mmCIF file of C-alpha atoms in Angstrom:
data_model
loop_
_atom_site.group_PDB
_atom_site.id
_atom_site.type_symbol
_atom_site.label_atom_id
_atom_site.label_comp_id
_atom_site.label_asym_id
_atom_site.label_seq_id
_atom_site.Cartn_x
_atom_site.Cartn_y
_atom_site.Cartn_z
ATOM 1 C CA MET A 1 137.016 112.864 118.322
ATOM 2 C CA GLU A 2 138.097 111.623 114.884
ATOM 3 C CA LYS A 3 139.354 115.115 113.987
ATOM 4 C CA LEU A 4 141.327 115.363 117.245
ATOM 5 C CA ARG A 5 142.923 111.968 116.591
ATOM 6 C CA ARG A 6 144.022 113.133 113.148
ATOM 7 C CA ILE A 7 145.548 116.309 114.606
ATOM 8 C CA VAL A 8 147.457 114.414 117.310
ATOM 9 C CA ASN A 9 148.618 111.844 114.750
ATOM 10 C CA GLN A 10 149.924 114.570 112.440
ATOM 11 C CA ILE A 11 151.867 116.169 115.294
ATOM 12 C CA ALA A 12 153.294 112.811 116.369
ATOM 13 C CA TYR A 13 154.597 111.962 112.907
ATOM 14 C CA THR A 14 155.974 115.383 111.986
ATOM 15 C CA PRO A 15 159.765 115.493 112.526
ATOM 16 C CA LYS A 16 160.841 118.058 115.107
ATOM 17 C CA SER A 17 162.900 119.935 112.505
ATOM 18 C CA GLN A 18 159.787 120.498 110.345
ATOM 19 C CA ALA A 19 157.210 121.220 113.056
ATOM 20 C CA LEU A 20 157.307 125.027 112.950
ATOM 21 C CA SER A 21 157.148 125.225 109.160
ATOM 22 C CA THR A 22 154.524 122.541 108.439
ATOM 23 C CA LEU A 23 152.090 122.544 111.384
ATOM 24 C CA SER A 24 149.151 124.946 111.641
ATOM 25 C CA PRO A 25 148.684 127.376 114.581
ATOM 26 C CA LEU A 26 146.062 124.981 116.003
ATOM 27 C CA HIS A 27 148.529 122.099 115.929
ATOM 28 C CA LEU A 28 151.279 124.215 117.489
ATOM 29 C CA SER A 29 148.966 125.429 120.272
ATOM 30 C CA LEU A 30 148.424 121.804 121.380
ATOM 31 C CA ILE A 31 152.112 120.933 121.618
ATOM 32 C CA PRO A 32 152.743 122.285 125.166
ATOM 33 C CA LEU A 33 149.817 120.269 126.568
ATOM 34 C CA LEU A 34 150.861 117.147 124.663
ATOM 35 C CA PHE A 35 154.483 117.579 125.771
ATOM 36 C CA LEU A 36 153.433 117.867 129.420
ATOM 37 C CA SER A 37 151.236 114.753 129.100
ATOM 38 C CA SER A 38 154.111 112.914 127.430
ATOM 39 C CA SER A 39 156.461 113.794 130.310
ATOM 40 C CA LEU A 40 153.921 112.505 132.832
ATOM 41 C CA TYR A 41 153.476 109.309 130.816
ATOM 42 C CA LYS A 42 157.245 108.777 130.753
ATOM 43 C CA THR A 43 157.404 109.127 134.537
ATOM 44 C CA LEU A 44 154.564 106.657 135.021
ATOM 45 C CA ILE A 45 155.989 103.924 132.786
ATOM 46 C CA SER A 46 159.426 104.342 134.364
ATOM 47 C CA PHE A 47 157.888 103.988 137.830
ATOM 48 C CA ARG A 48 155.928 100.918 136.698
ATOM 49 C CA HIS A 49 159.053 99.223 135.342
ATOM 50 C CA THR A 50 160.858 100.014 138.611
ATOM 51 C CA LEU A 51 158.118 98.334 140.638
ATOM 52 C CA TYR A 52 158.479 95.148 138.590
ATOM 53 C CA HIS A 53 162.282 95.305 138.560
ATOM 54 C CA PHE A 54 162.483 95.406 142.364
ATOM 55 C CA LYS A 55 159.666 92.827 142.656
ATOM 56 C CA PHE A 56 157.165 95.116 144.365
ATOM 57 C CA LEU A 57 154.839 93.851 141.646
ATOM 58 C CA ARG A 58 154.865 90.182 140.678
ATOM 59 C CA LYS A 59 155.170 88.902 137.131
ATOM 60 C CA HIS A 60 153.092 85.912 136.098
ATOM 61 C CA ARG A 61 154.917 82.863 134.739
ATOM 62 C CA LEU A 62 152.977 80.415 132.566
ATOM 63 C CA PRO A 63 153.871 76.695 132.541
ATOM 64 C CA VAL A 64 154.403 76.862 128.766
ATOM 65 C CA PRO A 65 156.835 78.961 126.689
ATOM 66 C CA VAL A 66 155.591 82.497 126.002
ATOM 67 C CA ILE A 67 156.403 84.417 122.820
ATOM 68 C CA SER A 68 155.561 88.120 122.835
ATOM 69 C CA VAL A 69 154.867 90.004 119.606
ATOM 70 C CA GLY A 70 154.831 93.723 120.280
ATOM 71 C CA ASN A 71 155.950 97.156 119.176
ATOM 72 C CA LEU A 72 157.153 100.515 120.423
ATOM 73 C CA THR A 73 154.748 102.753 118.496
ATOM 74 C CA TRP A 74 151.020 102.803 117.909
ATOM 75 C CA GLY A 75 149.392 100.942 114.986
ATOM 76 C CA GLY A 76 150.466 99.571 111.615
ATOM 77 C CA ASN A 77 153.471 97.568 112.748
ATOM 78 C CA GLY A 78 152.277 94.143 111.611
ATOM 79 C CA LYS A 79 151.800 92.574 115.055
ATOM 80 C CA THR A 80 148.701 90.560 114.195
ATOM 81 C CA PRO A 81 150.058 89.203 110.865
ATOM 82 C CA MET A 82 153.202 88.159 112.755
ATOM 83 C CA VAL A 83 151.099 86.447 115.442
ATOM 84 C CA GLU A 84 149.343 84.546 112.661
ATOM 85 C CA PHE A 85 152.674 83.650 111.007
ATOM 86 C CA VAL A 86 154.114 82.320 114.285
ATOM 87 C CA THR A 87 150.905 80.451 115.111
ATOM 88 C CA ASN A 88 150.755 78.757 111.711
ATOM 89 C CA TRP A 89 154.357 77.647 112.044
ATOM 90 C CA PHE A 90 153.826 76.060 115.455
ATOM 91 C CA VAL A 91 150.702 74.236 114.310
ATOM 92 C CA ASN A 92 151.791 73.100 110.847
ATOM 93 C CA ASP A 93 155.549 72.610 111.146
ATOM 94 C CA VAL A 94 156.299 71.978 114.813
ATOM 95 C CA GLY A 95 153.124 70.202 115.824
ATOM 96 C CA VAL A 96 152.263 72.311 118.876
ATOM 97 C CA SER A 97 148.857 73.741 119.774
ATOM 98 C CA PRO A 98 149.249 77.473 120.511
ATOM 99 C CA LEU A 99 147.215 79.734 122.748
ATOM 100 C CA ILE A 100 146.957 83.295 121.395
ATOM 101 C CA LEU A 101 146.406 85.888 124.130
ATOM 102 C CA THR A 102 144.998 89.173 122.828
ATOM 103 C CA ARG A 103 143.351 92.170 124.450
ATOM 104 C CA GLY A 104 140.496 92.483 121.978
ATOM 105 C CA TYR A 105 141.033 96.241 121.736
ATOM 106 C CA GLY A 106 139.087 98.472 119.326
ATOM 107 C CA GLY A 107 136.063 96.313 118.649
ATOM 108 C CA ALA A 108 138.207 93.172 118.824
ATOM 109 C CA ASP A 109 138.736 93.327 115.049
ATOM 110 C CA GLU A 110 142.098 91.554 115.242
ATOM 111 C CA ALA A 111 140.743 88.857 117.557
ATOM 112 C CA LYS A 112 137.751 88.305 115.253
ATOM 113 C CA MET A 113 140.049 87.990 112.241
ATOM 114 C CA LEU A 114 142.261 85.458 114.034
ATOM 115 C CA GLN A 115 139.205 83.474 115.149
ATOM 116 C CA ARG A 116 137.948 83.346 111.562
ATOM 117 C CA HIS A 117 141.351 82.287 110.200
ATOM 118 C CA PHE A 118 141.877 79.535 112.796
ATOM 119 C CA ARG A 119 138.332 78.233 113.040
ATOM 120 C CA GLY A 120 138.357 74.424 113.043
ATOM 121 C CA THR A 121 142.041 74.144 114.022
ATOM 122 C CA HIS A 122 143.846 73.302 117.273
ATOM 123 C CA VAL A 123 144.581 76.996 117.900
ATOM 124 C CA LYS A 124 143.010 78.559 120.986
ATOM 125 C CA ILE A 125 142.344 82.301 121.173
ATOM 126 C CA GLY A 126 141.908 83.979 124.539
ATOM 127 C CA VAL A 127 140.506 87.518 124.514
ATOM 128 C CA GLY A 128 140.768 89.771 127.558
ATOM 129 C CA ALA A 129 142.772 92.607 129.108
ATOM 130 C CA ASN A 130 144.004 90.381 131.964
ATOM 131 C CA ARG A 131 146.141 87.945 129.971
ATOM 132 C CA ALA A 132 147.176 85.923 133.045
ATOM 133 C CA THR A 133 143.563 85.231 134.055
ATOM 134 C CA THR A 134 142.615 84.405 130.470
ATOM 135 C CA ALA A 135 145.610 82.072 130.111
ATOM 136 C CA ALA A 136 144.833 80.318 133.415
ATOM 137 C CA SER A 137 141.284 79.640 132.247
ATOM 138 C CA PHE A 138 142.414 78.095 128.935
ATOM 139 C CA LEU A 139 145.222 76.067 130.526
ATOM 140 C CA HIS A 140 142.781 74.673 133.095
ATOM 141 C CA ARG A 141 140.223 73.826 130.417
ATOM 142 C CA HIS A 142 142.540 72.278 127.802
ATOM 143 C CA GLY A 143 145.634 71.285 129.780
ATOM 144 C CA PHE A 144 149.198 71.940 128.677
ATOM 145 C CA ILE A 145 152.264 70.068 127.472
ATOM 146 C CA ASN A 146 155.711 70.317 129.010
ATOM 147 C CA PRO A 147 158.357 70.744 126.262
ATOM 148 C CA LEU A 148 160.035 67.588 127.579
ATOM 149 C CA ASP A 149 156.967 65.639 126.442
ATOM 150 C CA ILE A 150 157.328 66.737 122.822
ATOM 151 C CA ALA A 151 159.682 64.539 120.832
ATOM 152 C CA CYS A 152 161.868 66.959 118.895
ATOM 153 C CA PHE A 153 161.258 70.563 117.930
ATOM 154 C CA GLU A 154 164.001 70.763 115.340
ATOM 155 C CA GLU A 155 162.429 68.222 113.008
ATOM 156 C CA VAL A 156 159.470 69.159 110.863
ATOM 157 C CA VAL A 157 156.485 66.930 111.609
ATOM 158 C CA PRO A 158 153.885 65.878 109.036
ATOM 159 C CA LYS A 159 151.388 68.667 108.426
ATOM 160 C CA THR A 160 148.518 66.388 109.358
ATOM 161 C CA ARG A 161 149.879 65.810 112.844
ATOM 162 C CA VAL A 162 149.475 68.008 115.897
ATOM 163 C CA VAL A 163 150.915 67.041 119.282
ATOM 164 C CA TYR A 164 147.705 66.566 121.277
ATOM 165 C CA ASP A 165 145.100 69.259 121.715
ATOM 166 C CA LYS A 166 146.828 70.484 124.866
ATOM 167 C CA ILE A 167 148.455 73.897 124.811
ATOM 168 C CA GLY A 168 152.186 73.830 124.054
ATOM 169 C CA VAL A 169 153.029 77.541 123.647
ATOM 170 C CA ALA A 170 151.418 80.917 124.385
ATOM 171 C CA ILE A 171 151.668 83.801 121.923
ATOM 172 C CA LEU A 172 151.187 87.226 123.446
ATOM 173 C CA ASP A 173 149.626 89.600 120.895
ATOM 174 C CA ASP A 174 150.691 93.222 121.488
ATOM 175 C CA GLY A 175 152.693 92.008 124.438
ATOM 176 C CA MET A 176 155.699 94.294 124.805
ATOM 177 C CA GLN A 177 154.036 96.719 127.219
ATOM 178 C CA HIS A 178 152.293 93.864 129.044
ATOM 179 C CA ILE A 179 155.247 93.455 131.396
ATOM 180 C CA SER A 180 153.187 91.755 134.105
ATOM 181 C CA MET A 181 153.717 88.455 132.246
ATOM 182 C CA GLU A 182 157.080 86.728 131.874
ATOM 183 C CA ARG A 183 158.059 85.878 128.320
ATOM 184 C CA ASP A 184 160.734 83.658 126.798
ATOM 185 C CA LEU A 185 161.036 85.468 123.466
ATOM 186 C CA GLU A 186 160.393 89.150 122.725
ATOM 187 C CA LEU A 187 159.758 90.087 119.078
ATOM 188 C CA VAL A 188 159.475 93.801 118.321
ATOM 189 C CA MET A 189 157.747 94.946 115.134
ATOM 190 C CA VAL A 190 158.748 98.229 113.469
ATOM 191 C CA ASN A 191 156.765 99.999 110.741
ATOM 192 C CA ALA A 192 159.224 100.904 107.977
ATOM 193 C CA LEU A 193 156.815 103.516 106.569
ATOM 194 C CA SER A 194 156.708 105.516 109.804
ATOM 195 C CA PRO A 195 159.137 104.087 112.367
ATOM 196 C CA TRP A 196 159.529 106.681 115.124
ATOM 197 C CA GLY A 197 157.712 109.914 114.170
ATOM 198 C CA ASN A 198 159.014 112.843 116.229
ATOM 199 C CA GLN A 199 160.612 110.331 118.656
ATOM 200 C CA HIS A 200 158.521 111.478 121.628
ATOM 201 C CA LEU A 201 156.364 109.344 123.886
ATOM 202 C CA LEU A 202 152.562 109.333 123.799
ATOM 203 C CA PRO A 203 150.574 111.491 123.312
ATOM 204 C CA TYR A 204 153.044 114.075 121.939
ATOM 205 C CA GLY A 205 154.697 111.369 119.843
ATOM 206 C CA PRO A 206 153.886 107.829 118.695
ATOM 207 C CA LEU A 207 156.261 105.987 121.066
ATOM 208 C CA ARG A 208 154.697 103.744 123.698
ATOM 209 C CA GLU A 209 158.133 103.227 125.248
ATOM 210 C CA PRO A 210 161.592 104.795 124.765
ATOM 211 C CA LEU A 211 163.777 103.279 122.030
ATOM 212 C CA THR A 212 166.060 101.958 124.800
ATOM 213 C CA SER A 213 163.442 99.218 125.223
ATOM 214 C CA PHE A 214 165.081 97.414 122.294
ATOM 215 C CA ASN A 215 167.486 96.153 124.973
ATOM 216 C CA ARG A 216 164.677 93.846 126.185
ATOM 217 C CA ALA A 217 164.105 92.375 122.714
ATOM 218 C CA HIS A 218 165.415 89.123 121.259
ATOM 219 C CA ALA A 219 164.761 90.218 117.663
ATOM 220 C CA ALA A 220 163.384 93.181 115.718
ATOM 221 C CA VAL A 221 161.292 92.855 112.554
ATOM 222 C CA ILE A 222 161.042 95.812 110.169
ATOM 223 C CA HIS A 223 157.614 95.496 108.558
ATOM 224 C CA HIS A 224 156.563 96.816 105.111
ATOM 225 C CA ALA A 225 160.233 96.615 104.167
ATOM 226 C CA ASP A 226 159.370 96.447 100.466
ATOM 227 C CA MET A 227 157.739 99.890 100.528
ATOM 228 C CA VAL A 228 160.735 102.014 101.483
ATOM 229 C CA SER A 229 164.172 102.624 100.006
ATOM 230 C CA ASP A 230 167.312 100.735 101.003
ATOM 231 C CA GLU A 231 168.580 103.987 102.495
ATOM 232 C CA SER A 232 165.535 104.268 104.759
ATOM 233 C CA LEU A 233 165.940 100.649 105.860
ATOM 234 C CA SER A 234 169.593 101.275 106.701
ATOM 235 C CA GLU A 235 168.653 104.308 108.800
ATOM 236 C CA ILE A 236 166.074 102.282 110.760
ATOM 237 C CA GLU A 237 168.547 99.444 111.291
ATOM 238 C CA SER A 238 171.221 101.882 112.491
ATOM 239 C CA LYS A 239 168.808 103.410 114.984
ATOM 240 C CA ILE A 240 168.003 99.974 116.414
ATOM 241 C CA LEU A 241 171.629 98.791 116.493
ATOM 242 C CA ASN A 242 172.706 101.996 118.251
ATOM 243 C CA VAL A 243 170.553 100.796 121.144
ATOM 244 C CA ASN A 244 171.281 97.054 120.933
ATOM 245 C CA ARG A 245 174.131 96.240 118.557
ATOM 246 C CA PHE A 246 173.698 92.463 118.931
ATOM 247 C CA LEU A 247 169.983 92.397 118.089
ATOM 248 C CA PRO A 248 169.027 90.270 115.028
ATOM 249 C CA ILE A 249 167.004 92.363 112.565
ATOM 250 C CA TYR A 250 164.577 90.745 110.122
ATOM 251 C CA LEU A 251 162.553 92.250 107.280
ATOM 252 C CA SER A 252 158.916 91.359 106.639
ATOM 253 C CA VAL A 253 156.362 92.161 103.947
ATOM 254 C CA MET A 254 152.649 91.634 103.439
ATOM 255 C CA THR A 255 152.048 89.667 100.245
ATOM 256 C CA PRO A 256 148.512 89.923 98.801
ATOM 257 C CA SER A 257 147.011 86.489 98.131
ATOM 258 C CA HIS A 258 143.409 87.079 96.996
ATOM 259 C CA PHE A 259 140.189 89.004 97.532
ATOM 260 C CA PHE A 260 136.931 87.677 98.860
ATOM 261 C CA LYS A 261 133.596 89.214 98.083
ATOM 262 C CA ALA A 262 131.851 90.370 101.265
ATOM 263 C CA PRO A 263 130.084 88.765 103.002
ATOM 264 C CA ASN A 264 131.029 85.471 101.326
ATOM 265 C CA THR A 265 134.455 84.709 102.833
ATOM 266 C CA ALA A 266 134.643 81.464 100.845
ATOM 267 C CA CYS A 267 134.391 83.291 97.511
ATOM 268 C CA GLN A 268 138.065 83.779 96.651
ATOM 269 C CA LEU A 269 138.826 86.092 93.741
ATOM 270 C CA HIS A 270 142.071 86.616 91.820
ATOM 271 C CA LEU A 271 143.982 89.827 92.493
ATOM 272 C CA GLY A 272 143.430 90.856 88.874
ATOM 273 C CA VAL A 273 139.711 91.310 89.524
ATOM 274 C CA ILE A 274 140.219 95.080 90.069
ATOM 275 C CA PHE A 275 142.380 95.589 86.969
ATOM 276 C CA GLU A 276 141.177 98.657 85.018
ATOM 277 C CA LYS A 277 138.426 99.265 87.588
ATOM 278 C CA THR A 278 137.632 102.353 89.632
ATOM 279 C CA VAL A 279 138.407 101.575 93.266
ATOM 280 C CA LEU A 280 137.675 103.263 96.589
ATOM 281 C CA CYS A 281 139.969 102.089 99.399
ATOM 282 C CA VAL A 282 138.276 102.418 102.792
ATOM 283 C CA SER A 283 140.355 101.630 105.867
ATOM 284 C CA ALA A 284 140.646 102.231 109.599
ATOM 285 C CA ILE A 285 144.084 100.723 110.201
ATOM 286 C CA GLY A 286 147.406 101.910 111.543
ATOM 287 C CA SER A 287 149.164 102.041 108.175
ATOM 288 C CA PRO A 288 146.661 102.943 105.416
ATOM 289 C CA ASN A 289 149.391 103.973 102.963
ATOM 290 C CA SER A 290 150.682 100.403 102.706
ATOM 291 C CA PHE A 291 147.165 99.166 101.938
ATOM 292 C CA VAL A 292 146.568 101.769 99.223
ATOM 293 C CA GLN A 293 149.976 101.196 97.637
ATOM 294 C CA LYS A 294 149.262 97.476 97.317
ATOM 295 C CA ILE A 295 145.967 98.195 95.561
ATOM 296 C CA GLU A 296 147.635 100.691 93.204
ATOM 297 C CA LYS A 297 150.109 98.014 92.088
ATOM 298 C CA MET A 298 147.232 95.791 90.900
ATOM 299 C CA GLY A 299 146.493 98.028 87.912
ATOM 300 C CA PRO A 300 143.150 99.677 88.680
ATOM 301 C CA LEU A 301 141.966 102.532 86.471
ATOM 302 C CA TYR A 302 141.738 104.946 89.385
ATOM 303 C CA VAL A 303 142.204 104.678 93.172
ATOM 304 C CA ASP A 304 140.424 106.947 95.644
ATOM 305 C CA ARG A 305 140.724 106.574 99.412
ATOM 306 C CA LEU A 306 138.965 107.282 102.698
ATOM 307 C CA ASP A 307 141.173 106.837 105.786
ATOM 308 C CA TYR A 308 139.915 106.627 109.344
ATOM 309 C CA SER A 309 141.736 106.280 112.661
ATOM 310 C CA ASP A 310 142.984 102.820 113.634
ATOM 311 C CA HIS A 311 140.144 100.651 115.037
ATOM 312 C CA HIS A 312 137.514 103.255 114.059
ATOM 313 C CA GLN A 313 133.982 101.909 114.490
ATOM 314 C CA PHE A 314 132.072 102.642 111.284
ATOM 315 C CA GLN A 315 128.779 104.428 111.884
ATOM 316 C CA ASP A 316 125.774 105.152 109.664
ATOM 317 C CA LYS A 317 127.182 108.614 108.916
ATOM 318 C CA ASP A 318 130.394 106.992 107.660
ATOM 319 C CA ILE A 319 128.410 104.712 105.351
ATOM 320 C CA LYS A 320 126.570 107.755 103.965
ATOM 321 C CA MET A 321 129.895 109.490 103.348
ATOM 322 C CA ILE A 322 131.341 106.423 101.622
ATOM 323 C CA LYS A 323 128.248 106.049 99.424
ATOM 324 C CA ALA A 324 128.406 109.734 98.471
ATOM 325 C CA ARG A 325 132.040 109.308 97.425
ATOM 326 C CA LEU A 326 131.090 106.216 95.406
ATOM 327 C CA GLU A 327 128.314 108.106 93.616
ATOM 328 C CA ASN A 328 130.780 110.862 92.708
ATOM 329 C CA LEU A 329 133.211 108.283 91.308
ATOM 330 C CA LYS A 330 130.401 106.634 89.358
ATOM 331 C CA ASN A 331 129.390 109.958 87.787
ATOM 332 C CA LYS A 332 132.993 110.867 87.028
ATOM 333 C CA PHE A 333 134.059 107.601 85.383
ATOM 334 C CA GLY A 334 130.732 106.322 84.062
ATOM 335 C CA SER A 335 130.993 102.904 85.713
ATOM 336 C CA GLU A 336 130.180 101.519 89.129
ATOM 337 C CA PRO A 337 133.232 101.682 91.444
ATOM 338 C CA THR A 338 134.355 98.870 93.743
ATOM 339 C CA VAL A 339 134.997 99.287 97.477
ATOM 340 C CA VAL A 340 138.114 97.558 98.810
ATOM 341 C CA VAL A 341 138.707 97.096 102.551
ATOM 342 C CA THR A 342 141.189 95.190 104.696
ATOM 343 C CA GLU A 343 140.340 92.006 106.583
ATOM 344 C CA LYS A 344 140.656 93.891 109.845
ATOM 345 C CA ASP A 345 138.045 96.431 108.744
ATOM 346 C CA TYR A 346 135.739 93.679 107.534
ATOM 347 C CA ASP A 347 135.963 91.698 110.775
ATOM 348 C CA ARG A 348 135.453 94.748 112.960
ATOM 349 C CA ASP A 349 131.835 94.959 111.799
ATOM 350 C CA SER A 350 131.004 93.012 108.665
ATOM 351 C CA LYS A 351 127.296 93.821 108.904
ATOM 352 C CA ILE A 352 127.621 97.583 108.589
ATOM 353 C CA LEU A 353 129.518 97.224 105.311
ATOM 354 C CA GLY A 354 126.339 95.623 103.974
ATOM 355 C CA GLY A 355 124.939 99.162 103.986
ATOM 356 C CA LEU A 356 127.038 99.886 100.888
ATOM 357 C CA ASP A 357 124.756 97.757 98.719
ATOM 358 C CA PRO A 358 124.464 97.788 95.674
ATOM 359 C CA PHE A 359 128.168 98.652 95.444
ATOM 360 C CA GLU A 360 130.543 95.671 95.448
ATOM 361 C CA VAL A 361 132.749 95.271 98.531
ATOM 362 C CA LEU A 362 135.985 93.290 98.156
ATOM 363 C CA VAL A 363 138.207 92.322 101.073
ATOM 364 C CA LEU A 364 141.969 92.100 100.475
ATOM 365 C CA CYS A 365 143.715 89.098 102.074
ATOM 366 C CA CYS A 366 147.481 89.129 102.668
ATOM 367 C CA LYS A 367 150.101 86.898 104.262
ATOM 368 C CA LEU A 368 153.260 87.945 106.097
ATOM 369 C CA GLN A 369 156.595 86.775 104.679
ATOM 370 C CA ILE A 370 160.152 87.124 105.993
ATOM 371 C CA LEU A 371 162.722 88.365 103.452
ATOM 372 C CA ASN A 372 166.340 87.264 103.198
ATOM 373 C CA HIS A 373 168.519 90.065 104.534
ATOM 374 C CA ASN A 374 172.082 90.130 105.862
ATOM 375 C CA GLY A 375 171.982 86.478 106.852
ATOM 376 C CA CYS A 376 168.578 86.780 108.519
ATOM 377 C CA SER A 377 166.126 84.595 106.606
ATOM 378 C CA GLN A 378 162.750 82.971 107.123
ATOM 379 C CA ASP A 379 164.521 79.739 108.069
ATOM 380 C CA SER A 380 166.718 81.428 110.678
ATOM 381 C CA PHE A 381 163.661 83.240 112.033
ATOM 382 C CA LYS A 382 161.872 79.917 112.517
ATOM 383 C CA LYS A 383 164.920 78.552 114.358
ATOM 384 C CA LEU A 384 164.721 81.611 116.616
ATOM 385 C CA LEU A 385 161.151 80.642 117.486
ATOM 386 C CA THR A 386 162.318 77.272 118.826
ATOM 387 C CA LEU A 387 164.629 78.876 121.411
ATOM 388 C CA PRO A 388 161.905 79.303 124.066
ATOM 389 C CA LEU A 389 161.057 75.618 123.731
ATOM 390 C CA SER A 390 164.682 74.532 124.116
ATOM 391 C CA CYS A 391 165.127 76.926 127.035
ATOM 392 C CA LYS A 392 162.179 75.370 128.861
ATOM 393 C CA ILE A 393 163.724 71.939 128.418
ATOM 394 C CA HIS A 394 167.123 72.908 129.801
ATOM 395 C CA CYS A 395 165.986 75.272 132.526
#
């Protein structure tokens, strides 16, 4: 299954103009089947949107503002870091208790990471495929606040103050395709390292929806913007603006903050801890290149890597493979190498990584930041986040 995923992923991210010259006969033999499946998928999502448009299917409306953080392609777009960024802002700067609604897909690694980050705070995290049912349960249990009851959203409140423990806003993680729920703000994340692939829909391409779906968005955020050239950024922006020329476009980056030594999450280590060391990057995320590039910039002696499919569940055979690679690195460089993983990989199954003992396992922690770009800044992005609250007041 892992091999098949890699093959499909390679086809999806190979530009159409290069397909014949770069893909193997095996890859090319799969294209007709993938193309047919993609055409069927396109028909199904179009039919589904039609049913909601003409109200044959009902959309759920929550009594609090809903902010959706989604994307148009699979994996590596920065949805979860953006959910965390938005959540932190509502809690710390606005004084509103958010409810995060997430599917818990792929071992619930993202949900586990969010739960660990927000443990002991006013943030609620609802996990489940049926977001409306999950939201109803949390709203019934904790209650909710009408925006009219909150003094003023435009003024920053003291960081020690939160407006009640009642829910004031819902944040829909991976929400763009979850059209059964009404939302007041639609944020679309785009991976700058691999934005559109061959521009086909799943499974032939990486697109979960056509690019015309940018017309439903209130803002686009190009993630990993620091890892591509200005020319590449301009091309991505042009593609988006060709669909929706009035759409605000923001740039975001993941800034490394520290490591922690697994399994001790409280043991924070400086980023320089891997300087001049031999490192093996192990990841099962949507954008492994961004992870490896960040590690390379920290000055290690040598960086090796093992990449798995997004949300891959590590098995005993994977641990054996990782340990074999570590032994090879140890013999080659004469010192014990260090394993570095992402938080998402750690939270997916922290126990199985214990099987790498006696090798050291470090977990890289990063925070999302908004860059200043063409008048779109972190401050203007935060003002954008208040629009759903103001809308609820005036509607």
